[in-house]
Structures are given as C-alpha cells and as structure tokens.
PDB file of C-alpha atoms in Angstrom:
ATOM      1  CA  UNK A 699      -5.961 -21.425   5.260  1.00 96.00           C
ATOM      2  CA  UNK A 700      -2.534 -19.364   4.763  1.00 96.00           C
ATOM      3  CA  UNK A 701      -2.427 -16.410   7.118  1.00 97.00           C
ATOM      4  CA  UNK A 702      -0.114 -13.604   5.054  1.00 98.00           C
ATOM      5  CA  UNK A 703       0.117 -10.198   6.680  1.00 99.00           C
ATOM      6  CA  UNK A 704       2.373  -8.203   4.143  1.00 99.00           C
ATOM      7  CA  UNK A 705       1.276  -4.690   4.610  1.00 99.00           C
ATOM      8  CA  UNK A 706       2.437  -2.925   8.474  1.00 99.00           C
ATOM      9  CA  UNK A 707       4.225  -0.088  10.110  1.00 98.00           C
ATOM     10  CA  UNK A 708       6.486  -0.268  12.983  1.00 98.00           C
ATOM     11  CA  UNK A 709       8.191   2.737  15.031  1.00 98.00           C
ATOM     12  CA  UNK A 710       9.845   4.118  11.348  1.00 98.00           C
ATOM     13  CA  UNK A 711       6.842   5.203  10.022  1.00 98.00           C
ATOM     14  CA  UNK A 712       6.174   8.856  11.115  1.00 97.00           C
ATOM     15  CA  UNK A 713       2.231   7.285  11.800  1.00 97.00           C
ATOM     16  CA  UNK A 714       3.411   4.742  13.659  1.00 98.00           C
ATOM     17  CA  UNK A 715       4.941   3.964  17.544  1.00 98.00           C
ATOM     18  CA  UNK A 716       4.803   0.139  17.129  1.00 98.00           C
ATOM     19  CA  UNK A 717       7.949  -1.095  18.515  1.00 98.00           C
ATOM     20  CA  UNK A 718       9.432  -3.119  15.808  1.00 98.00           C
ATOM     21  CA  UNK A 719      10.606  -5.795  18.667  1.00 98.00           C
ATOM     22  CA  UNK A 720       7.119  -6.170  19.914  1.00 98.00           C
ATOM     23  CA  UNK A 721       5.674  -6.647  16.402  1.00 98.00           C
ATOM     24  CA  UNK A 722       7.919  -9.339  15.025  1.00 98.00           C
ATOM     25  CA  UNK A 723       7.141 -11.595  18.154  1.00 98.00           C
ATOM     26  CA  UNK A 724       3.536 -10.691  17.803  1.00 98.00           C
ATOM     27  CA  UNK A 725       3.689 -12.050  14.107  1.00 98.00           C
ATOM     28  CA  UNK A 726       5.724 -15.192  15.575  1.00 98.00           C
ATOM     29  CA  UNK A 727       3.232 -15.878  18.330  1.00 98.00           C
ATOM     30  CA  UNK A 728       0.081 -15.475  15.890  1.00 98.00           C
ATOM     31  CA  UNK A 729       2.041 -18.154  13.341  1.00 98.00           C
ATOM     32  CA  UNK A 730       1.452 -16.001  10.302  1.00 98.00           C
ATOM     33  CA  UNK A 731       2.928 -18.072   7.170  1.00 98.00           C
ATOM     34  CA  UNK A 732       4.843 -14.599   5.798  1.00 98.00           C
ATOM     35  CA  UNK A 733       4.764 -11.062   7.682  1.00 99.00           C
ATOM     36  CA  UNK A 734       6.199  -7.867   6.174  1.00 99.00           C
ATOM     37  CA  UNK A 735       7.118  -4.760   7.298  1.00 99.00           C
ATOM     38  CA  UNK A 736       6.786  -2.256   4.927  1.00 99.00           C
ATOM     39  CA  UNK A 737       7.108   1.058   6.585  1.00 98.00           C
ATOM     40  CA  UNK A 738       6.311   4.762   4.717  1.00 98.00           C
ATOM     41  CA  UNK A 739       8.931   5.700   2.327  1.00 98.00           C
ATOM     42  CA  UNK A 740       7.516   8.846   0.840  1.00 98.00           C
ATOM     43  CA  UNK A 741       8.781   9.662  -2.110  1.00 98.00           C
ATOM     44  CA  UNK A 742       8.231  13.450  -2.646  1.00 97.00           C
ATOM     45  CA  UNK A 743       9.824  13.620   0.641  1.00 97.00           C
ATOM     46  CA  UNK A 744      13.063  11.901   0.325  1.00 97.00           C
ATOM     47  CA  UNK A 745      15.191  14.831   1.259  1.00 96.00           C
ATOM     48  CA  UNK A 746      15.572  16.770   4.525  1.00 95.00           C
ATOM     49  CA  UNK A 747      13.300  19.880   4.808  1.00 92.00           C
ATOM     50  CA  UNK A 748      15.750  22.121   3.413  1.00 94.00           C
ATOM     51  CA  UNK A 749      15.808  20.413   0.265  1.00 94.00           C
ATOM     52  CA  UNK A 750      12.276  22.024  -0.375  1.00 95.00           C
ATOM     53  CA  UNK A 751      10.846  25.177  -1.209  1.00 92.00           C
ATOM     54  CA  UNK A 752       8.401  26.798   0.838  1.00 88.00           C
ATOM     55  CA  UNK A 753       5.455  25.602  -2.271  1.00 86.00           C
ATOM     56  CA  UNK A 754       6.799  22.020  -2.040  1.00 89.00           C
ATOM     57  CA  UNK A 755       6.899  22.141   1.413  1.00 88.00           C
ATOM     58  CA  UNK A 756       3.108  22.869   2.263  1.00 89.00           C
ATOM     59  CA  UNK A 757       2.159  19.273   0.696  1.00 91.00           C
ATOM     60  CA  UNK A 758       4.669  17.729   3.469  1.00 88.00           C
ATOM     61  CA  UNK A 759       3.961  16.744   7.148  1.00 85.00           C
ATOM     62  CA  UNK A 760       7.609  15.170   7.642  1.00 92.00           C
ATOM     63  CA  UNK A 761      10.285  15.455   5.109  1.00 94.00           C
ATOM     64  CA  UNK A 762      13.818  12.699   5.325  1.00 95.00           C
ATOM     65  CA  UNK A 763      12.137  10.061   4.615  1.00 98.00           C
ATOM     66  CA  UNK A 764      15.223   8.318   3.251  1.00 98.00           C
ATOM     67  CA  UNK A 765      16.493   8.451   7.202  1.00 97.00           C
ATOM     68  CA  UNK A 766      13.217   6.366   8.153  1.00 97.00           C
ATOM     69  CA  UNK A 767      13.615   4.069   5.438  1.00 98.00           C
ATOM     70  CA  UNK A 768      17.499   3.416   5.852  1.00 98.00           C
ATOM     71  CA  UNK A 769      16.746   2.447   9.735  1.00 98.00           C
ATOM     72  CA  UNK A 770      13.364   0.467   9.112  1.00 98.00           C
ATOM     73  CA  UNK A 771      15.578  -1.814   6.546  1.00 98.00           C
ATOM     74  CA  UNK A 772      18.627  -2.189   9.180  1.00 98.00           C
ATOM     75  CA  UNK A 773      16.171  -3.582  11.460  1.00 98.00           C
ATOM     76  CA  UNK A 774      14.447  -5.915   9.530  1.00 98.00           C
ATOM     77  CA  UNK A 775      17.556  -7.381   7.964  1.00 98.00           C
ATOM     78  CA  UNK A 776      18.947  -8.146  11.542  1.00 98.00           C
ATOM     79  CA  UNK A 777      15.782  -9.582  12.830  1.00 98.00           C
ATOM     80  CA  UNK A 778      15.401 -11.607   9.764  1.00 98.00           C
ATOM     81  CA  UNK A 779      18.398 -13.479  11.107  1.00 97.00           C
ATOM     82  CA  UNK A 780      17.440 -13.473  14.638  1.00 98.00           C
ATOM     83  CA  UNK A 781      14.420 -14.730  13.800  1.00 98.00           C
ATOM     84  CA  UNK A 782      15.482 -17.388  11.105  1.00 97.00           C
ATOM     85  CA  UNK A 783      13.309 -20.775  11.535  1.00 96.00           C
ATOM     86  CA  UNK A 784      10.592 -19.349  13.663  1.00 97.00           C
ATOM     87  CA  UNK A 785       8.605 -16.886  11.260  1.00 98.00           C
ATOM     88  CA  UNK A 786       9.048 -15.641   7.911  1.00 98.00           C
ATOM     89  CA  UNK A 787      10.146 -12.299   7.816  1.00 98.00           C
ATOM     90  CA  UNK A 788       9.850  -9.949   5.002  1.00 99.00           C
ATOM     91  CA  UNK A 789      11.646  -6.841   4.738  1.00 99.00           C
ATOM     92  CA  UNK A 790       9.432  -4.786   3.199  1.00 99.00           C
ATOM     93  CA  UNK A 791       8.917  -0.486   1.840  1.00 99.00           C
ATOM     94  CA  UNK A 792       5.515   1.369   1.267  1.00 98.00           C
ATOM     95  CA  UNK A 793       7.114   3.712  -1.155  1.00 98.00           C
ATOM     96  CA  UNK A 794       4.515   6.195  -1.735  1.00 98.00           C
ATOM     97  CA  UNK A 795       4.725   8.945  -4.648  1.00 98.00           C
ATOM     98  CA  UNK A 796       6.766   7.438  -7.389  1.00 98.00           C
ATOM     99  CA  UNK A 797       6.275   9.402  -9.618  1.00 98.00           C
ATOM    100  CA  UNK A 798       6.945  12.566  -7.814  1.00 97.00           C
ATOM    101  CA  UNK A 799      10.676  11.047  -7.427  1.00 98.00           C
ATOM    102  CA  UNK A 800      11.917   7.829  -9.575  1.00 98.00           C
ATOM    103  CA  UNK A 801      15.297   8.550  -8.272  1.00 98.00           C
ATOM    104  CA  UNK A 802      14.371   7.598  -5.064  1.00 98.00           C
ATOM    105  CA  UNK A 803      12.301   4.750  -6.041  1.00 98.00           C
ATOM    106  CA  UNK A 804      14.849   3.509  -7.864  1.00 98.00           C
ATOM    107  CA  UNK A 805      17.357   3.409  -4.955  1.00 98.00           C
ATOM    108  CA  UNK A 806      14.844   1.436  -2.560  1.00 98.00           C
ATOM    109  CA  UNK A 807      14.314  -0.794  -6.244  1.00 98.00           C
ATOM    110  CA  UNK A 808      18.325  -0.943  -5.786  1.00 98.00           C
ATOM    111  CA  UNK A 809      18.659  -2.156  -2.530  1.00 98.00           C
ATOM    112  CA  UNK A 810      19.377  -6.052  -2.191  1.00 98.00           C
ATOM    113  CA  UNK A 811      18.009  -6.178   1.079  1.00 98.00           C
ATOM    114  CA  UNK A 812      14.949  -5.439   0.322  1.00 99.00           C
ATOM    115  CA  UNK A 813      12.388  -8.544  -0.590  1.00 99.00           C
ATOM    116  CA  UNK A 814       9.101  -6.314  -1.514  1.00 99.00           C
ATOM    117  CA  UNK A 815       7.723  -3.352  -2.477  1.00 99.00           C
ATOM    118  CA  UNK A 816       4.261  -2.022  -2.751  1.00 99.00           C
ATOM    119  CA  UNK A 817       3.963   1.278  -4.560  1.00 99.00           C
ATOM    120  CA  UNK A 818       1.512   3.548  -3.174  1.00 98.00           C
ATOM    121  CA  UNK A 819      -0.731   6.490  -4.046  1.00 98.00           C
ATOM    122  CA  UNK A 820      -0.674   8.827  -1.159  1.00 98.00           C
ATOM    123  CA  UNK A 821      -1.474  12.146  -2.629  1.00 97.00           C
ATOM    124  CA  UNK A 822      -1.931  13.336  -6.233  1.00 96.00           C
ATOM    125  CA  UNK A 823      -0.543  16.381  -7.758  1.00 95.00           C
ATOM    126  CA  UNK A 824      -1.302  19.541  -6.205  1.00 94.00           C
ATOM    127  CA  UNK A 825      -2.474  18.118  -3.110  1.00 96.00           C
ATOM    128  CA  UNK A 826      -2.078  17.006   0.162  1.00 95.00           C
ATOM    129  CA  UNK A 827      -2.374  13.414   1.381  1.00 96.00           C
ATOM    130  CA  UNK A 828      -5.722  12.491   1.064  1.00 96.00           C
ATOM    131  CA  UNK A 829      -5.837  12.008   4.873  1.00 95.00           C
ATOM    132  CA  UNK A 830      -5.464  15.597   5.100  1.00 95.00           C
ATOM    133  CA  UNK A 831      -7.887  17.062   2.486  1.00 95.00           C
ATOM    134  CA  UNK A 832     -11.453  18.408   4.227  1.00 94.00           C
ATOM    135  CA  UNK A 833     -13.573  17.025   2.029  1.00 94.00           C
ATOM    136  CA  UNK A 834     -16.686  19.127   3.495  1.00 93.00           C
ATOM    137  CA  UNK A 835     -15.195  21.836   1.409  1.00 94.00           C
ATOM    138  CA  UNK A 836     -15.515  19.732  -1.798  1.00 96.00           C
ATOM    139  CA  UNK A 837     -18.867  19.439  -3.913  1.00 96.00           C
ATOM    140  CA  UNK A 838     -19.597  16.504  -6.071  1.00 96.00           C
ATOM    141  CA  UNK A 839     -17.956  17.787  -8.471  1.00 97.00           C
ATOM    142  CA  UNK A 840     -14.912  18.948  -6.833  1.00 97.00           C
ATOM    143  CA  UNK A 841     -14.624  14.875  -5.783  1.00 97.00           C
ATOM    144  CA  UNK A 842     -15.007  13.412  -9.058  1.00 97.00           C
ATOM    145  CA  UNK A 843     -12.536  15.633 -10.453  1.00 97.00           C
ATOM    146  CA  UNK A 844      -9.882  14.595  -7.497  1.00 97.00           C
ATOM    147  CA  UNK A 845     -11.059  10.999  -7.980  1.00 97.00           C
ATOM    148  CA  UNK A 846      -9.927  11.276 -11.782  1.00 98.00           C
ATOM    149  CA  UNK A 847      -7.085  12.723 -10.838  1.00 98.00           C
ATOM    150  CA  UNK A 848      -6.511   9.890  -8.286  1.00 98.00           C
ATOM    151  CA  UNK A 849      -7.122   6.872 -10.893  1.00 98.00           C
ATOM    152  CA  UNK A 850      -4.597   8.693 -13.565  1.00 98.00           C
ATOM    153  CA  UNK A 851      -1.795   8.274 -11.338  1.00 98.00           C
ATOM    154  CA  UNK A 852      -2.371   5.233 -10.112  1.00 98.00           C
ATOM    155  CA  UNK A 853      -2.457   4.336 -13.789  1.00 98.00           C
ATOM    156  CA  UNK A 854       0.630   6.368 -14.342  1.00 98.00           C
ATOM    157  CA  UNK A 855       2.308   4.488 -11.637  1.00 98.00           C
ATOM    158  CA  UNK A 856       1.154   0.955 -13.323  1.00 98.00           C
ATOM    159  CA  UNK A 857       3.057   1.610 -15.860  1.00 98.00           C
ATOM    160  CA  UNK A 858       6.467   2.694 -13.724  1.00 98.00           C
ATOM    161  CA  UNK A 859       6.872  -1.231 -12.899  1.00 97.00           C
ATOM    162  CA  UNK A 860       9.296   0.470  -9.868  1.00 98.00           C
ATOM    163  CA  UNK A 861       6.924  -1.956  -7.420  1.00 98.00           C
ATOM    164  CA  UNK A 862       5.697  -5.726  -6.664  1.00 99.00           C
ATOM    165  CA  UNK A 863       2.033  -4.683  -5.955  1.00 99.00           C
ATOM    166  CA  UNK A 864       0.504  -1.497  -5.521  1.00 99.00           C
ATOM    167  CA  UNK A 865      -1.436  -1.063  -2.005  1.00 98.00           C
ATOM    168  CA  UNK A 866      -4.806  -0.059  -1.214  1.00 98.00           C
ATOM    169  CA  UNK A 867      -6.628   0.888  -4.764  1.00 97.00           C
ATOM    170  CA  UNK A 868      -9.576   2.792  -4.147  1.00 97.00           C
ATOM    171  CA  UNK A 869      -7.740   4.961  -1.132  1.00 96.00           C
ATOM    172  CA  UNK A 870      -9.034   7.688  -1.969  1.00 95.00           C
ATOM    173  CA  UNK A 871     -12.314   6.803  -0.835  1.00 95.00           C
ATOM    174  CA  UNK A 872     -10.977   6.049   2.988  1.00 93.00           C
ATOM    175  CA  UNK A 873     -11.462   8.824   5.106  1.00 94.00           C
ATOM    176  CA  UNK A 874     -14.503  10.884   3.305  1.00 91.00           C
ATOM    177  CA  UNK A 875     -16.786   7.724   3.822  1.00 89.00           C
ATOM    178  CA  UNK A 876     -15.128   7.232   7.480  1.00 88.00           C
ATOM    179  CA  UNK A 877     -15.406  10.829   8.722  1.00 90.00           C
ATOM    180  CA  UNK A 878     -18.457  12.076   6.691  1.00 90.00           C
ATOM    181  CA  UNK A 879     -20.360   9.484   5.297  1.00 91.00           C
ATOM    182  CA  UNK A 880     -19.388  10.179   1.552  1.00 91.00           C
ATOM    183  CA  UNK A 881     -19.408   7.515  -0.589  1.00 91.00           C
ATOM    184  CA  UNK A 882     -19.308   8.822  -4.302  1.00 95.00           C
ATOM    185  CA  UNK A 883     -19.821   6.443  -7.255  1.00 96.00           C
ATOM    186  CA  UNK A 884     -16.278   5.390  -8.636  1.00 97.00           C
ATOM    187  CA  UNK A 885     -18.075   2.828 -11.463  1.00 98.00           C
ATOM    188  CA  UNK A 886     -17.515   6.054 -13.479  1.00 98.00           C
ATOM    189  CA  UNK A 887     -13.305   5.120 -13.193  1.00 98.00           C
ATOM    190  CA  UNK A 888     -14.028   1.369 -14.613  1.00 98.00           C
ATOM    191  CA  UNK A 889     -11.849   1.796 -17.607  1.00 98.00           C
ATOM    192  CA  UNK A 890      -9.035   3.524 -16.444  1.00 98.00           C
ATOM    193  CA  UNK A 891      -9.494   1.079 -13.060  1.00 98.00           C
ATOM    194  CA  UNK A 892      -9.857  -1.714 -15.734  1.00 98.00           C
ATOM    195  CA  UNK A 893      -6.420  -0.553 -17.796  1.00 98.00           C
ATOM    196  CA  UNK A 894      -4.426  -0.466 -14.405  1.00 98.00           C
ATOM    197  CA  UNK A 895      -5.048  -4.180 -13.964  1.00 98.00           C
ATOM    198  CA  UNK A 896      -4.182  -5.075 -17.636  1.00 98.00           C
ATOM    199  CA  UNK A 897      -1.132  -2.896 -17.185  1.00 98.00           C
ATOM    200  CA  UNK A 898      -0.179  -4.465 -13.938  1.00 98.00           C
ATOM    201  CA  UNK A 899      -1.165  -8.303 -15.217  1.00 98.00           C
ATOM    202  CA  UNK A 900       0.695  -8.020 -18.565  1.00 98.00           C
ATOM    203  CA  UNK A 901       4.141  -7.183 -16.305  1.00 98.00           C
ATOM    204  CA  UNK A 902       3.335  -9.363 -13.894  1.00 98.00           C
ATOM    205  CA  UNK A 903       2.662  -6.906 -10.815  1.00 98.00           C
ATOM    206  CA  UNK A 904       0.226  -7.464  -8.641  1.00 98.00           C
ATOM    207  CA  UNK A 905      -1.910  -5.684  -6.393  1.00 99.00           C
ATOM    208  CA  UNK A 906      -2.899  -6.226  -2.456  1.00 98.00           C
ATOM    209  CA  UNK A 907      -6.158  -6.741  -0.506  1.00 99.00           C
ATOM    210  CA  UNK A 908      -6.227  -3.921   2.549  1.00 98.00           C
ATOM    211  CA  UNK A 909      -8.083  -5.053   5.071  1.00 98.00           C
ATOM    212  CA  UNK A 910      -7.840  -1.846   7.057  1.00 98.00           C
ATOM    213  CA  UNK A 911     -11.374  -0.602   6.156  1.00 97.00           C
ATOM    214  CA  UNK A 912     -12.885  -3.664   7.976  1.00 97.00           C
ATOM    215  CA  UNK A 913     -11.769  -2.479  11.054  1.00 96.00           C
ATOM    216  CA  UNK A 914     -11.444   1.418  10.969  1.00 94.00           C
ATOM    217  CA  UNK A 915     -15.531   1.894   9.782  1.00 87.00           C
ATOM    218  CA  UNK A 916     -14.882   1.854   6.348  1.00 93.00           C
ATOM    219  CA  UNK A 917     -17.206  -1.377   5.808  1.00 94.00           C
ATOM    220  CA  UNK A 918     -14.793  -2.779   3.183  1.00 97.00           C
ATOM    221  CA  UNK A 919     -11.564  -3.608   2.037  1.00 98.00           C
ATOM    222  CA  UNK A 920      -9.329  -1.799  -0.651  1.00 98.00           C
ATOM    223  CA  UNK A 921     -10.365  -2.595  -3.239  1.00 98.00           C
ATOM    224  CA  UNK A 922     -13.627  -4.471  -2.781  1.00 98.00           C
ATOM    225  CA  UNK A 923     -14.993  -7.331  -3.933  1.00 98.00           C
ATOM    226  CA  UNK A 924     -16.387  -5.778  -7.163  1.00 98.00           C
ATOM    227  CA  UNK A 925     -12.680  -4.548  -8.508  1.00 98.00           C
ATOM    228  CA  UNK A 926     -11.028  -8.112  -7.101  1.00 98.00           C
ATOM    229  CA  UNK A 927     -13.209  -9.546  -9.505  1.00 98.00           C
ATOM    230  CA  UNK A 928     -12.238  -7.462 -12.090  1.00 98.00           C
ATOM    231  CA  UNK A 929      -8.627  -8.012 -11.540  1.00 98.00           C
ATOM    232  CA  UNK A 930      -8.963 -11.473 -11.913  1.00 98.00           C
ATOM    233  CA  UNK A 931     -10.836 -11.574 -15.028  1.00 98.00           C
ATOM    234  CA  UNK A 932      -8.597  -9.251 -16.539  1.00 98.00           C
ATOM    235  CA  UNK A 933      -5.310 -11.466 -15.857  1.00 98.00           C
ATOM    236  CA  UNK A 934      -4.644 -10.611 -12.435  1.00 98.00           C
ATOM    237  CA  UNK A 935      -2.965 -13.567 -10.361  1.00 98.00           C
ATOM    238  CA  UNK A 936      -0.269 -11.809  -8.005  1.00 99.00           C
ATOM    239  CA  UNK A 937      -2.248 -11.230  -5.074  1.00 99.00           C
ATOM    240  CA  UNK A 938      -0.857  -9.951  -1.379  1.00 99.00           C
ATOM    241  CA  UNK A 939      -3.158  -9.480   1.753  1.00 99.00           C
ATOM    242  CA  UNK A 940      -2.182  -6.366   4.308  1.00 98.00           C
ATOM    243  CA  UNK A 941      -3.499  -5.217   7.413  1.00 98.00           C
ATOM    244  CA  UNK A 942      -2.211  -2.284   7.392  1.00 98.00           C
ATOM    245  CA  UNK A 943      -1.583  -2.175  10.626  1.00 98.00           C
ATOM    246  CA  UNK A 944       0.337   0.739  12.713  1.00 98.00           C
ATOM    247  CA  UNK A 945      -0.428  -0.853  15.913  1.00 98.00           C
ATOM    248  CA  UNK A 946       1.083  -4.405  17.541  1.00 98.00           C
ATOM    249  CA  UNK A 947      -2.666  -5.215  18.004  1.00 98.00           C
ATOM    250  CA  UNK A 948      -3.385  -5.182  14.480  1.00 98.00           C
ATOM    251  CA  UNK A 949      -1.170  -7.288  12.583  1.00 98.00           C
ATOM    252  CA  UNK A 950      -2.736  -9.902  11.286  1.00 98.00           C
ATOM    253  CA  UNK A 951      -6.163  -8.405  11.411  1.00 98.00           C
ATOM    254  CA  UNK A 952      -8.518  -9.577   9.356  1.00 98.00           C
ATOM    255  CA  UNK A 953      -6.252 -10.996   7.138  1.00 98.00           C
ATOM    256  CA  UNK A 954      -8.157 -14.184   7.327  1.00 98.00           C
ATOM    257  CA  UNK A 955     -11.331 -12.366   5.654  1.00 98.00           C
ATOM    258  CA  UNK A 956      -8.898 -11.498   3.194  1.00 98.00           C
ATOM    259  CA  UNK A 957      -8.541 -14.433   2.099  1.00 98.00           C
ATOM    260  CA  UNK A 958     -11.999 -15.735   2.067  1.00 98.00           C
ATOM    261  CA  UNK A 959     -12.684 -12.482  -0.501  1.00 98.00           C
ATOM    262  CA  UNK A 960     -10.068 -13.415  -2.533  1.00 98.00           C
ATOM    263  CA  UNK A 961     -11.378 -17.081  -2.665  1.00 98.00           C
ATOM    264  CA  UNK A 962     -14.949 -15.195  -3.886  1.00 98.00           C
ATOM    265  CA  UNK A 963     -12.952 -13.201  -6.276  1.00 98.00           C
ATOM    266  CA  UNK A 964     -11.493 -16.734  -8.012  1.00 98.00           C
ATOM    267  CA  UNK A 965      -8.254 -16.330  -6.513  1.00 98.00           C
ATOM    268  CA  UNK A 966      -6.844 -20.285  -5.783  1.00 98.00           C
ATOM    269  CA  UNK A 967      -2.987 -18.661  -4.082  1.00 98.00           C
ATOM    270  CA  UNK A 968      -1.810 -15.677  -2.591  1.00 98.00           C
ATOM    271  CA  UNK A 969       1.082 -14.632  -2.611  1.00 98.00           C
ATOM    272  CA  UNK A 970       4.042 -13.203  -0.661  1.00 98.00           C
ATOM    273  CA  UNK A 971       7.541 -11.887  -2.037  1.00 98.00           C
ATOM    274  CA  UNK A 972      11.651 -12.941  -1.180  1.00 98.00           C
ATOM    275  CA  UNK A 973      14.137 -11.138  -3.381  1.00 98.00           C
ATOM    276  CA  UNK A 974      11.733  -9.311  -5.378  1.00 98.00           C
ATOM    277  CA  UNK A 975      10.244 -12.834  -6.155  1.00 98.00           C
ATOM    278  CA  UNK A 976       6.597 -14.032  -5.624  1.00 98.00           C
ATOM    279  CA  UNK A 977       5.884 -17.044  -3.883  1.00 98.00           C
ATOM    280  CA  UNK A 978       2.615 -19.152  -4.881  1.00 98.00           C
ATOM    281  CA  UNK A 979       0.762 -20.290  -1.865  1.00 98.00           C
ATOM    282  CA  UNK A 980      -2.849 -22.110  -2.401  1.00 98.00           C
ATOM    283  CA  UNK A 981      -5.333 -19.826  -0.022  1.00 98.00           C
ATOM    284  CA  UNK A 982      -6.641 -23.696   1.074  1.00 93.00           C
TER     285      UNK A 982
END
C-alpha cells in the first residue's frame, strides 16, 4: 500500500508548535512514500495588523501571514536537500481564503519553490473561522443558511483554479458534531457539492481525503465515503490523502485508512504533487 501524508503543520502555522526538524525525521523514520508540509497561509490575512481596519480585523486571530509562509517555505526548501535520497519531501501551502485575496494567492501560485497547494475554506464571508463560531447560538436554520454559504465558496473557489486540490470538503461540519453533537443533513448541498467536483475534474484539480476526523471524534473523514464516491463518478481522479496533523505524533495518521476508503470509493492511484505536477501512484 502507498503511505502519502500531504496535508501537516509544523512550528509556522500559528496552530501549530511541531518542530519542523522533528517532523521531517518522523516522516523519514515512518517511510512515508511522499510527505508535505503545507503550513496555514491565510489569505485575508496576508498583511500585518495594521493593514486592517478595526471591521476586518474582528474576523482575524493572527494577521502576517505572508511572514509565516515566507519562513515555512525557506525551511522546507533546505531540508528538501538535506534530506535528498532518504524521504520525499514536499514543500507544501494551505492557502486558506482565496478569494478574500487572489493577489496573495497568486504570489504563493508564483513561487517556484513551491511543489503543492491545497486551497482551503476556512471561513466564509462575514464570519469567523468556523473553529470559532458557537454554534449553540445557531438554530437549524441559522446552520443551513451558513452551510449554503459554506458550499458557494467552495464552489467559487473551484472555479479560481489558484490550487492543486482543495482540503477538507465538508469542514464545516468539524467542530459542531465534535463539541455538540450536531450533525445537520448536508444531502440538501448535493448539486452545488456535485458542480464543485465537475468544476474541479474538468481542470484537472483534485481534492484530498482528511483523515483528521478519525482521530479528533469526528467519526469520519473529510469528505466521507458518500461524496468520494461522488467525486469519482463525476470525473474525479486527482486524489491526495492528509492527516492534518499539527503534532509530530500525528503525521501519518490514519493515512493508511485513507487509502483503503479511497480503494471503496473506486480510486486505483493517489496521488502526490512536484512542481505543481501530480504524480500517479497505484494505492496497491
């Protein structure tokens, strides 16, 4: 089975204190055939806090970004090279809230040192992260309408092409169902879910399995079974596997049941990207 971890966080990602050191041998010593590290580049927070006005400023719980990102890719690049014929090393960007900044995209997009890119859905208009939002103060109706929101922009950002994959579809649903037992109905989302994946399988993006939720009480990965399925049958053949991880301990987690659900889903390859590029490999 190929073991791909291309979705973790080191010490330059403001969630993060994984020493970047202690991660890359951790991915050598578990013999993972590719290993990213794609820490946070938000965005709608490129710019030091000054930059901001007091209204953009409330949606922000760290602001230069563009700092975090320049020193996560210096790292990377040098440890690619230290680590040249013992692990595969991806230098990788979670670049969260496109569309709230395509300039900034499109410098990380610029940036020849950079193999991969997964464009992420962080927070919608008009609101915070969804890791922040108190969803006890939300009715049903309240969710749905954030959930629509939600599957808009992550449509909208389909159609940007300023990414490889995008990460964890279905996000939104993380940390209601983990914190308060939530778990709204999103079947009501199938057609704009189901015109993301044409989108993203007619110009040849792909999208990632986050295995996160297997190991944080979630129950599942994003997305699940159900909208792998979809994906495929719709077009969908660039496929990634991420952990997610923040921690050393985590890399590689359950990347392995990854795979197996992207076996179920029809998947025969993953894949994992160099220079923008995808490589093909068969999951068996």
């Amino acid at each position: 089975m190929i073991l791909i971890d291309c979705h973790t966080h080191t010490q330059f990602s403001v969630d993060s204190e994984a020493d970047i050191n202690a991660c890359v041998e951790r991915a050598a010593e578990l013999g993972l055939d590719a290993y990213a590290i794609t820490d946070h580049c938000e965005c709608d927070a490129w710019y030091p806090a000054e930059h901001y006005s007091a209204e953009e400023s409330e949606f922000h719980e760290k602001t230069d970004y563009k700092a975090d990102y320049e020193a996560s890719v210096a790292a990377v690049t040098a440890l690619k090279e230290k680590y040249a014929g013992r692990l595969n090393l991806i230098c990788g960007s979670e670049l969260g809230q496109i569309l709230f900044n395509r300039d900034a995209a499109q410098v990380v997009c610029s940036d020849k040192r950079v193999d991969f890119i997964i464009g992420s859905a962080h927070r919608i208009h008009g609101e915070k992260d969804f890791y922040f939002i108190d969803y006890t103060k939300l009715d049903m109706d309240g969710i749905y309408d954030l959930f629509g929101r939600y599957f808009k922009e992550v449509y909208e950002l389909s159609r940007t092409g300023m990414f490889d994959v995008i990460g964890h579809i279905t996000y939104c649903l993380r940390y209601m169902k983990q914190r308060h037992g939530i778990c709204p109905d999103i079947s009501r989302f199938d057609d704009i879910i189901a015109e993301t994946f044409r989108t993203l399988a007619h110009s040849g993006k792909g999208i990632e399995i986050n295995t996160s939720g297997l190991r944080q009480g979630f129950g599942a990965t994003f997305p699940d079974l159900k909208y792998l399925k979809m994906y495929r049958e719709l077009g969908g053949e660039i496929l990634t596997i991420g952990s997610d991880a923040h921690t050393v301990e985590d890399i590689g987690a359950n990347v392995s049941d990854g795979a197996e659900l992207a076996k179920e889903a029809g998947f025969r390859y993953l894949a994992y990207f160099k220079e923008r590029k995808p490589n093909f490999k068969k999951i068996f």
